[in-house]
Amino acid sequence: MPSLPNEHFDIYSARNVPDSHSWPTEHHVTVARDSSFPVVDISAPGMVVAVGAACRSWGAFYVTGHGVPEDLLRRVEAQARRLFALPHHRKLLAARRSGSTSGYGPPPLSSFFPKLMWSEGFTLAGDPLDVAAKLWQDDHSLFCEVMEEYGKEMKKLANRLMKVILLSLGLDEEKAGRVGPVKELTRAPSVLQLNSYPPCPEPDQAMGMAAHTDSGFLTVLHQSDGAGGLQVVGPGEGNGPVRWIAVPPRADAFVVNVGDLFHILSNGRFKSVRHRVVVNRGDHRVSAAYFIGPPADVKVGPIRWLLGSDQGPVFRPVTWPEYLGIRARLFDKALDSVRLPGNRIDDD
Ligand SMILES: C=C1C[C@]23C[C@@]1(O)CC[C@H]2[C@@]12CCC[C@@](C)(C(=O)O1)[C@H]2[C@@H]3C(=O)O
Ligand SMILES: O=C(O)CCC(=O)C(=O)O
Ligand SMILES: [Fe+2]
């Protein structure tokens, strides 16, 4: 008999993996390290070509030379751990309500899978106080200060990354500054997802976060030091069994992922990378994923300067909320559903 969802099972004190959290073995496919996973120092001259190559082939790269103070990363991580250490009934005070982006709960993509994931998260969209005030009556100011400071640093980094990536598509400075959805980034909401992956007694049975692509332009991910768990699908994967490539934490780097909206903006040139998170026996891993996307009212379609007589638009324009709505129905078929008939992508 199929098991019922077991949302109340406490993954923090588990001694085994119950059926509700036990994933079929086809999810536990080969994992490798790949020394060609790109590392880009964005403070180095001439890195534009490397960024472009990474976005085309992997749809992901480590970014170093980013200028975000290490001490801020430590403080973000400490506040995230403080948040996840709250008792379950306190965390539930900030549970994500239907129609709202912010809040506490299992990863939103969970609804597409019959098994539960070995993780939980808080989404902070906009003002962190909206969530923090529900959890701590008087002592939320430090949490909010740290998350706001981090949001500002992420916005700065987002602007730098977006500009470099547009240059890598062959746009000149002037055109790069005129791409509507990118010009408007400062107006975009800050969306920060704090994820917690407690140690798991039977890590081979469980799944931290199931395979997915992110929906926005780019995701900037900080992962805590330790065993890691992030894996990506490498370049040139065809229809055979997927070879997952581990992307372990690096103290000097964020992982940048290309999301579906950048795949659309680049008219299919950049790969929206599939990734997932596996868990481990000994380490309580936390991560902070900052989602870069356009303001809610801005339509994202292929950049017109990338189109020509031999290459029409491959996708129709969509806003981020519209696209999230499509994903909420179709999940990993969402990109296909905004693809225009008759146009092919010439990717690798
Ligand atoms: C803006 C968003 C991106 C996100 C959906 C959300 O509304 C807030 C949570 C984000 C997240 C985090 C975990 C993985 C993911 C696929 C999910 O289910 O929720 C992403 C979403 C996304 O990239 O679409
Ligand atoms: O925790 C991680 O490494 C990745 C999390 C993730 O994929 C996400 O929040 O979208
Ligand atoms: Fe993700």
PDB file of C-alpha atoms in Angstrom, residues 68-83 143 145-151 192 194 222 286-289:
ATOM      1  CA  VAL A  68      31.361  39.419  -0.396  1.00  0.00           C
ATOM      2  CA  PRO A  69      33.004  39.505   3.051  1.00  0.00           C
ATOM      3  CA  GLU A  70      33.672  36.073   4.503  1.00  0.00           C
ATOM      4  CA  ASP A  71      32.580  37.311   7.889  1.00  0.00           C
ATOM      5  CA  LEU A  72      29.110  38.107   6.481  1.00  0.00           C
ATOM      6  CA  LEU A  73      28.823  34.540   5.168  1.00  0.00           C
ATOM      7  CA  ARG A  74      29.646  33.207   8.646  1.00  0.00           C
ATOM      8  CA  ARG A  75      26.963  35.446  10.154  1.00  0.00           C
ATOM      9  CA  VAL A  76      24.340  34.377   7.577  1.00  0.00           C
ATOM     10  CA  GLU A  77      25.120  30.749   8.316  1.00  0.00           C
ATOM     11  CA  ALA A  78      24.970  31.292  12.086  1.00  0.00           C
ATOM     12  CA  GLN A  79      21.573  32.994  11.784  1.00  0.00           C
ATOM     13  CA  ALA A  80      20.301  30.233   9.499  1.00  0.00           C
ATOM     14  CA  ARG A  81      21.383  27.600  12.052  1.00  0.00           C
ATOM     15  CA  ARG A  82      19.722  29.591  14.811  1.00  0.00           C
ATOM     16  CA  LEU A  83      16.517  29.611  12.770  1.00  0.00           C
ATOM     17  CA  PHE A 143      18.527  38.070  12.116  1.00  0.00           C
ATOM     18  CA  GLU A 145      20.039  43.001   9.968  1.00  0.00           C
ATOM     19  CA  VAL A 146      22.196  40.122   8.753  1.00  0.00           C
ATOM     20  CA  MET A 147      19.708  39.019   6.080  1.00  0.00           C
ATOM     21  CA  GLU A 148      19.246  42.602   4.855  1.00  0.00           C
ATOM     22  CA  GLU A 149      22.999  43.135   4.648  1.00  0.00           C
ATOM     23  CA  TYR A 150      23.298  39.875   2.725  1.00  0.00           C
ATOM     24  CA  GLY A 151      20.452  40.901   0.386  1.00  0.00           C
ATOM     25  CA  LEU A 192      16.496  34.184  -0.328  1.00  0.00           C
ATOM     26  CA  LEU A 194      17.593  29.116   3.523  1.00  0.00           C
ATOM     27  CA  HIS A 222      26.363  29.624  -0.508  1.00  0.00           C
ATOM     28  CA  VAL A 286      22.795  24.470   5.449  1.00  0.00           C
ATOM     29  CA  SER A 287      22.675  26.523   2.294  1.00  0.00           C
ATOM     30  CA  ALA A 288      21.500  29.980   1.269  1.00  0.00           C
ATOM     31  CA  ALA A 289      20.212  30.316  -2.282  1.00  0.00           C
TER      32      ALA A 289
END
